[in-house]
Amino acid sequence: EGMSANGGGSGAGSGGPDWSGLLKWSLAQTDPSGAATPLEQRRQLSEEERRWFYEAMESMVVNEGDQLKQGLLILSQPLDGEGSVDAQR
């Protein structure tokens, strides 16, 4: 059963990530005793699951430097229809 980054058609309804589904799946993979699962008993992810996981993680990562540069660029632009304060007097 594969998961998609947009919720797989269940849950979210807004087209966003199905966080509730991800939490349920994650909890189902967790040992209730808190003990670590030995490596030889861990299930290997399929290529589809691995791709889904990386896409989900990348979609939530924000490059703060790029975001700040974009904000500064927007703030440095004059508002439409406005010139300098002196030109309006």
Short mmCIF file of N, CA, C and O in Angstrom, two decimals:
data_model
loop_
_atom_site.label_atom_id
_atom_site.label_comp_id
_atom_site.label_asym_id
_atom_site.label_seq_id
_atom_site.Cartn_x
_atom_site.Cartn_y
_atom_site.Cartn_z
N GLU A 1 0.86 -1.18 0.00
CA GLU A 1 0.00 0.00 0.00
C GLU A 1 0.89 1.22 0.00
O GLU A 1 1.62 1.48 0.92
N GLY A 2 0.87 2.00 -1.07
CA GLY A 2 1.73 3.17 -1.18
C GLY A 2 1.08 4.40 -0.61
O GLY A 2 -0.13 4.48 -0.46
N MET A 3 1.93 5.36 -0.27
CA MET A 3 1.43 6.64 0.23
C MET A 3 1.85 7.71 -0.74
O MET A 3 2.90 7.61 -1.36
N SER A 4 1.06 8.74 -0.88
CA SER A 4 1.45 9.84 -1.73
C SER A 4 1.59 11.09 -0.89
O SER A 4 0.99 11.21 0.17
N ALA A 5 2.38 12.02 -1.37
CA ALA A 5 2.64 13.24 -0.62
C ALA A 5 1.40 14.11 -0.49
O ALA A 5 1.30 14.94 0.38
N ASN A 6 0.41 13.89 -1.37
CA ASN A 6 -0.79 14.72 -1.28
C ASN A 6 -1.91 14.05 -0.52
O ASN A 6 -3.05 14.49 -0.60
N GLY A 7 -1.64 13.01 0.19
CA GLY A 7 -2.65 12.40 1.04
C GLY A 7 -3.25 11.15 0.46
O GLY A 7 -4.04 10.49 1.11
N GLY A 8 -2.93 10.83 -0.79
CA GLY A 8 -3.43 9.59 -1.37
C GLY A 8 -4.93 9.54 -1.50
O GLY A 8 -5.53 8.49 -1.57
N GLY A 9 -5.59 10.69 -1.54
CA GLY A 9 -7.03 10.72 -1.72
C GLY A 9 -7.80 10.47 -0.45
O GLY A 9 -9.01 10.40 -0.47
N SER A 10 -7.14 10.33 0.68
CA SER A 10 -7.87 10.12 1.93
C SER A 10 -7.39 11.11 2.96
O SER A 10 -6.25 11.52 2.96
N GLY A 11 -8.27 11.53 3.80
CA GLY A 11 -7.87 12.36 4.92
C GLY A 11 -7.92 13.84 4.65
O GLY A 11 -8.95 14.45 4.79
N ALA A 12 -6.83 14.43 4.22
CA ALA A 12 -6.67 15.87 4.19
C ALA A 12 -7.76 16.58 3.39
O ALA A 12 -8.33 17.55 3.85
N GLY A 13 -8.06 16.13 2.19
CA GLY A 13 -9.09 16.74 1.39
C GLY A 13 -8.67 18.04 0.74
O GLY A 13 -9.26 18.47 -0.23
N SER A 14 -7.65 18.70 1.23
CA SER A 14 -7.21 19.97 0.68
C SER A 14 -6.08 19.78 -0.34
O SER A 14 -5.58 20.75 -0.86
N GLY A 15 -5.69 18.55 -0.59
CA GLY A 15 -4.60 18.29 -1.50
C GLY A 15 -3.24 18.37 -0.84
O GLY A 15 -2.23 18.18 -1.47
N GLY A 16 -3.21 18.67 0.45
CA GLY A 16 -1.95 18.77 1.18
C GLY A 16 -1.55 17.42 1.74
O GLY A 16 -2.22 16.41 1.53
N PRO A 17 -0.43 17.39 2.45
CA PRO A 17 0.03 16.13 3.04
C PRO A 17 -0.98 15.57 4.03
O PRO A 17 -1.66 16.31 4.74
N ASP A 18 -1.07 14.27 4.08
CA ASP A 18 -1.98 13.59 5.01
C ASP A 18 -1.20 13.32 6.29
O ASP A 18 -0.70 12.23 6.52
N TRP A 19 -1.08 14.35 7.14
CA TRP A 19 -0.27 14.23 8.36
C TRP A 19 -0.84 13.19 9.31
O TRP A 19 -0.11 12.47 9.97
N SER A 20 -2.16 13.12 9.40
CA SER A 20 -2.78 12.13 10.28
C SER A 20 -2.43 10.71 9.82
O SER A 20 -2.09 9.86 10.63
N GLY A 21 -2.50 10.50 8.51
CA GLY A 21 -2.13 9.19 7.96
C GLY A 21 -0.68 8.86 8.20
O GLY A 21 -0.32 7.72 8.51
N LEU A 22 0.19 9.86 8.04
CA LEU A 22 1.62 9.64 8.28
C LEU A 22 1.88 9.30 9.74
O LEU A 22 2.66 8.39 10.04
N LEU A 23 1.20 10.00 10.66
CA LEU A 23 1.36 9.69 12.08
C LEU A 23 0.89 8.27 12.39
O LEU A 23 1.58 7.52 13.08
N LYS A 24 -0.28 7.90 11.87
CA LYS A 24 -0.80 6.54 12.12
C LYS A 24 0.17 5.48 11.58
O LYS A 24 0.43 4.48 12.24
N TRP A 25 0.67 5.71 10.37
CA TRP A 25 1.61 4.75 9.77
C TRP A 25 2.88 4.68 10.61
O TRP A 25 3.38 3.60 10.89
N SER A 26 3.41 5.84 11.03
CA SER A 26 4.64 5.87 11.82
C SER A 26 4.47 5.14 13.15
O SER A 26 5.34 4.39 13.57
N LEU A 27 3.33 5.38 13.80
CA LEU A 27 3.08 4.71 15.08
C LEU A 27 2.93 3.21 14.89
O LEU A 27 3.36 2.43 15.75
N ALA A 28 2.36 2.79 13.78
CA ALA A 28 2.22 1.35 13.51
C ALA A 28 3.57 0.68 13.30
O ALA A 28 3.73 -0.51 13.54
N GLN A 29 4.58 1.48 12.87
CA GLN A 29 5.92 0.93 12.63
C GLN A 29 6.78 0.94 13.89
O GLN A 29 7.89 0.43 13.89
N THR A 30 6.28 1.52 14.96
CA THR A 30 7.05 1.70 16.19
C THR A 30 6.80 0.56 17.17
O THR A 30 5.67 0.14 17.38
N ASP A 31 7.85 0.09 17.78
CA ASP A 31 7.76 -0.95 18.80
C ASP A 31 7.22 -0.31 20.08
O ASP A 31 7.82 0.62 20.61
N PRO A 32 6.06 -0.78 20.59
CA PRO A 32 5.48 -0.16 21.79
C PRO A 32 6.37 -0.25 23.02
O PRO A 32 6.24 0.56 23.93
N SER A 33 7.29 -1.20 23.06
CA SER A 33 8.17 -1.33 24.22
C SER A 33 9.28 -0.28 24.21
O SER A 33 9.97 -0.08 25.20
N GLY A 34 9.46 0.38 23.06
CA GLY A 34 10.50 1.39 22.95
C GLY A 34 11.85 0.81 22.57
O GLY A 34 12.81 1.53 22.41
N ALA A 35 11.93 -0.51 22.45
CA ALA A 35 13.20 -1.16 22.11
C ALA A 35 13.48 -0.97 20.62
O ALA A 35 12.57 -0.98 19.79
N ALA A 36 14.73 -0.81 20.29
CA ALA A 36 15.12 -0.67 18.89
C ALA A 36 15.00 -2.02 18.19
O ALA A 36 15.30 -3.06 18.76
N THR A 37 14.53 -1.99 16.96
CA THR A 37 14.41 -3.21 16.16
C THR A 37 15.79 -3.55 15.58
O THR A 37 16.44 -2.69 14.99
N PRO A 38 16.24 -4.78 15.76
CA PRO A 38 17.54 -5.17 15.19
C PRO A 38 17.55 -4.97 13.67
O PRO A 38 16.52 -5.13 13.00
N LEU A 39 18.69 -4.59 13.13
CA LEU A 39 18.79 -4.30 11.70
C LEU A 39 18.29 -5.44 10.83
O LEU A 39 17.64 -5.21 9.82
N GLU A 40 18.59 -6.67 11.21
CA GLU A 40 18.19 -7.81 10.37
C GLU A 40 16.68 -8.01 10.34
O GLU A 40 16.17 -8.70 9.47
N GLN A 41 15.95 -7.41 11.27
CA GLN A 41 14.48 -7.56 11.30
C GLN A 41 13.76 -6.37 10.67
O GLN A 41 12.55 -6.40 10.52
N ARG A 42 14.49 -5.33 10.33
CA ARG A 42 13.85 -4.15 9.75
C ARG A 42 13.49 -4.39 8.30
O ARG A 42 14.22 -5.01 7.55
N ARG A 43 12.33 -3.88 7.94
CA ARG A 43 11.85 -4.02 6.57
C ARG A 43 12.54 -2.99 5.68
O ARG A 43 12.67 -1.83 6.05
N GLN A 44 12.97 -3.41 4.52
CA GLN A 44 13.58 -2.49 3.56
C GLN A 44 12.48 -1.73 2.82
O GLN A 44 11.45 -2.30 2.48
N LEU A 45 12.70 -0.45 2.62
CA LEU A 45 11.73 0.36 1.90
C LEU A 45 11.82 0.06 0.41
O LEU A 45 12.91 -0.11 -0.14
N SER A 46 10.66 0.04 -0.22
CA SER A 46 10.65 -0.10 -1.68
C SER A 46 11.11 1.22 -2.28
O SER A 46 11.14 2.26 -1.61
N GLU A 47 11.47 1.19 -3.55
CA GLU A 47 11.91 2.42 -4.22
C GLU A 47 10.79 3.46 -4.20
O GLU A 47 11.03 4.65 -4.01
N GLU A 48 9.53 3.04 -4.37
CA GLU A 48 8.39 3.96 -4.33
C GLU A 48 8.25 4.61 -2.95
O GLU A 48 8.04 5.81 -2.83
N GLU A 49 8.40 3.82 -1.88
CA GLU A 49 8.31 4.35 -0.52
C GLU A 49 9.45 5.32 -0.22
O GLU A 49 9.25 6.36 0.38
N ARG A 50 10.64 4.94 -0.67
CA ARG A 50 11.80 5.80 -0.46
C ARG A 50 11.63 7.13 -1.20
O ARG A 50 11.87 8.20 -0.64
N ARG A 51 11.17 7.08 -2.44
CA ARG A 51 10.94 8.28 -3.24
C ARG A 51 9.88 9.17 -2.57
O ARG A 51 10.05 10.38 -2.44
N TRP A 52 8.77 8.54 -2.10
CA TRP A 52 7.71 9.28 -1.42
C TRP A 52 8.26 9.98 -0.18
O TRP A 52 7.99 11.15 0.05
N PHE A 53 9.04 9.26 0.61
CA PHE A 53 9.60 9.82 1.84
C PHE A 53 10.47 11.03 1.53
O PHE A 53 10.34 12.09 2.15
N TYR A 54 11.39 10.89 0.57
CA TYR A 54 12.29 12.00 0.26
C TYR A 54 11.52 13.19 -0.31
O TYR A 54 11.82 14.34 0.03
N GLU A 55 10.51 12.94 -1.15
CA GLU A 55 9.70 14.05 -1.68
C GLU A 55 8.95 14.75 -0.55
O GLU A 55 8.86 15.98 -0.53
N ALA A 56 8.41 13.98 0.40
CA ALA A 56 7.68 14.57 1.52
C ALA A 56 8.61 15.42 2.37
O ALA A 56 8.26 16.54 2.78
N MET A 57 9.80 14.94 2.64
CA MET A 57 10.75 15.69 3.46
C MET A 57 11.23 16.95 2.73
O MET A 57 11.31 18.03 3.33
N GLU A 58 11.54 16.83 1.44
CA GLU A 58 12.01 17.98 0.68
C GLU A 58 10.94 19.06 0.57
O GLU A 58 11.26 20.25 0.56
N SER A 59 9.67 18.66 0.50
CA SER A 59 8.60 19.65 0.38
C SER A 59 8.44 20.47 1.66
O SER A 59 7.84 21.54 1.63
N MET A 60 8.96 19.98 2.77
CA MET A 60 8.81 20.69 4.04
C MET A 60 10.06 21.48 4.44
O MET A 60 10.05 22.19 5.42
N VAL A 61 11.14 21.36 3.66
CA VAL A 61 12.38 22.06 3.98
C VAL A 61 12.36 23.43 3.31
O VAL A 61 12.04 23.56 2.14
N VAL A 62 12.68 24.46 4.08
CA VAL A 62 12.70 25.83 3.56
C VAL A 62 14.14 26.33 3.62
O VAL A 62 14.80 26.21 4.65
N ASN A 63 14.61 26.89 2.53
CA ASN A 63 15.93 27.50 2.51
C ASN A 63 15.74 28.93 3.00
O ASN A 63 15.27 29.80 2.27
N GLU A 64 16.10 29.18 4.25
CA GLU A 64 15.87 30.49 4.87
C GLU A 64 16.62 31.60 4.15
O GLU A 64 16.11 32.71 4.03
N GLY A 65 17.82 31.32 3.67
CA GLY A 65 18.59 32.34 2.94
C GLY A 65 17.87 32.80 1.69
O GLY A 65 17.74 34.00 1.43
N ASP A 66 17.38 31.84 0.89
CA ASP A 66 16.64 32.19 -0.32
C ASP A 66 15.34 32.92 0.03
O ASP A 66 14.95 33.86 -0.66
N GLN A 67 14.69 32.49 1.08
CA GLN A 67 13.44 33.12 1.49
C GLN A 67 13.68 34.58 1.92
O GLN A 67 12.91 35.47 1.57
N LEU A 68 14.77 34.83 2.66
CA LEU A 68 15.11 36.19 3.06
C LEU A 68 15.48 37.06 1.86
O LEU A 68 15.07 38.23 1.77
N LYS A 69 16.24 36.51 0.91
CA LYS A 69 16.59 37.27 -0.30
C LYS A 69 15.34 37.67 -1.06
O LYS A 69 15.22 38.80 -1.53
N GLN A 70 14.39 36.74 -1.20
CA GLN A 70 13.13 37.02 -1.90
C GLN A 70 12.35 38.11 -1.17
O GLN A 70 11.82 39.02 -1.79
N GLY A 71 12.30 38.04 0.15
CA GLY A 71 11.61 39.06 0.94
C GLY A 71 12.25 40.43 0.79
O GLY A 71 11.55 41.44 0.63
N LEU A 72 13.58 40.48 0.82
CA LEU A 72 14.28 41.75 0.64
C LEU A 72 14.05 42.33 -0.75
O LEU A 72 13.89 43.55 -0.91
N LEU A 73 14.02 41.46 -1.75
CA LEU A 73 13.77 41.91 -3.11
C LEU A 73 12.38 42.54 -3.21
O LEU A 73 12.20 43.62 -3.78
N ILE A 74 11.39 41.90 -2.61
CA ILE A 74 10.02 42.42 -2.63
C ILE A 74 9.94 43.74 -1.88
O ILE A 74 9.33 44.70 -2.35
N LEU A 75 10.57 43.81 -0.72
CA LEU A 75 10.51 45.02 0.09
C LEU A 75 11.26 46.19 -0.55
O LEU A 75 10.94 47.35 -0.28
N SER A 76 12.23 45.90 -1.38
CA SER A 76 13.01 46.98 -2.01
C SER A 76 12.31 47.58 -3.22
O SER A 76 12.72 48.62 -3.71
N GLN A 77 11.23 46.96 -3.71
CA GLN A 77 10.49 47.46 -4.85
C GLN A 77 9.48 48.51 -4.41
O GLN A 77 8.83 48.35 -3.39
N PRO A 78 9.34 49.62 -5.20
CA PRO A 78 8.31 50.61 -4.84
C PRO A 78 6.92 50.03 -5.07
O PRO A 78 6.74 49.15 -5.90
N LEU A 79 5.97 50.51 -4.31
CA LEU A 79 4.59 50.08 -4.49
C LEU A 79 4.07 50.61 -5.81
O LEU A 79 4.45 51.69 -6.26
N ASP A 80 3.15 49.90 -6.45
CA ASP A 80 2.58 50.34 -7.72
C ASP A 80 1.92 51.70 -7.56
O ASP A 80 1.18 51.93 -6.61
N GLY A 81 2.21 52.62 -8.49
CA GLY A 81 1.59 53.93 -8.47
C GLY A 81 2.22 54.90 -7.50
O GLY A 81 1.77 56.02 -7.37
N GLU A 82 3.24 54.49 -6.80
CA GLU A 82 3.88 55.38 -5.84
C GLU A 82 5.30 55.68 -6.29
O GLU A 82 6.04 54.78 -6.69
N GLY A 83 5.66 56.92 -6.23
CA GLY A 83 7.03 57.33 -6.49
C GLY A 83 7.66 57.66 -5.16
O GLY A 83 7.23 57.20 -4.11
N SER A 84 8.63 58.50 -5.20
CA SER A 84 9.26 58.93 -3.96
C SER A 84 8.32 59.88 -3.22
O SER A 84 7.42 60.46 -3.80
N VAL A 85 8.53 60.06 -1.95
CA VAL A 85 7.69 60.95 -1.13
C VAL A 85 7.79 62.38 -1.66
O VAL A 85 6.79 63.10 -1.73
N ASP A 86 8.99 62.82 -2.10
CA ASP A 86 9.17 64.17 -2.61
C ASP A 86 8.36 64.42 -3.89
O ASP A 86 7.86 65.50 -4.11
N ALA A 87 8.22 63.40 -4.75
CA ALA A 87 7.50 63.56 -6.00
C ALA A 87 6.00 63.73 -5.78
O ALA A 87 5.31 64.27 -6.63
N GLN A 88 5.49 63.30 -4.63
CA GLN A 88 4.06 63.40 -4.38
C GLN A 88 3.68 64.75 -3.80
O GLN A 88 2.51 65.08 -3.72
N ARG A 89 4.64 65.56 -3.40
CA ARG A 89 4.34 66.87 -2.77
C ARG A 89 4.08 67.93 -3.79
O ARG A 89 4.48 68.06 -4.81
#
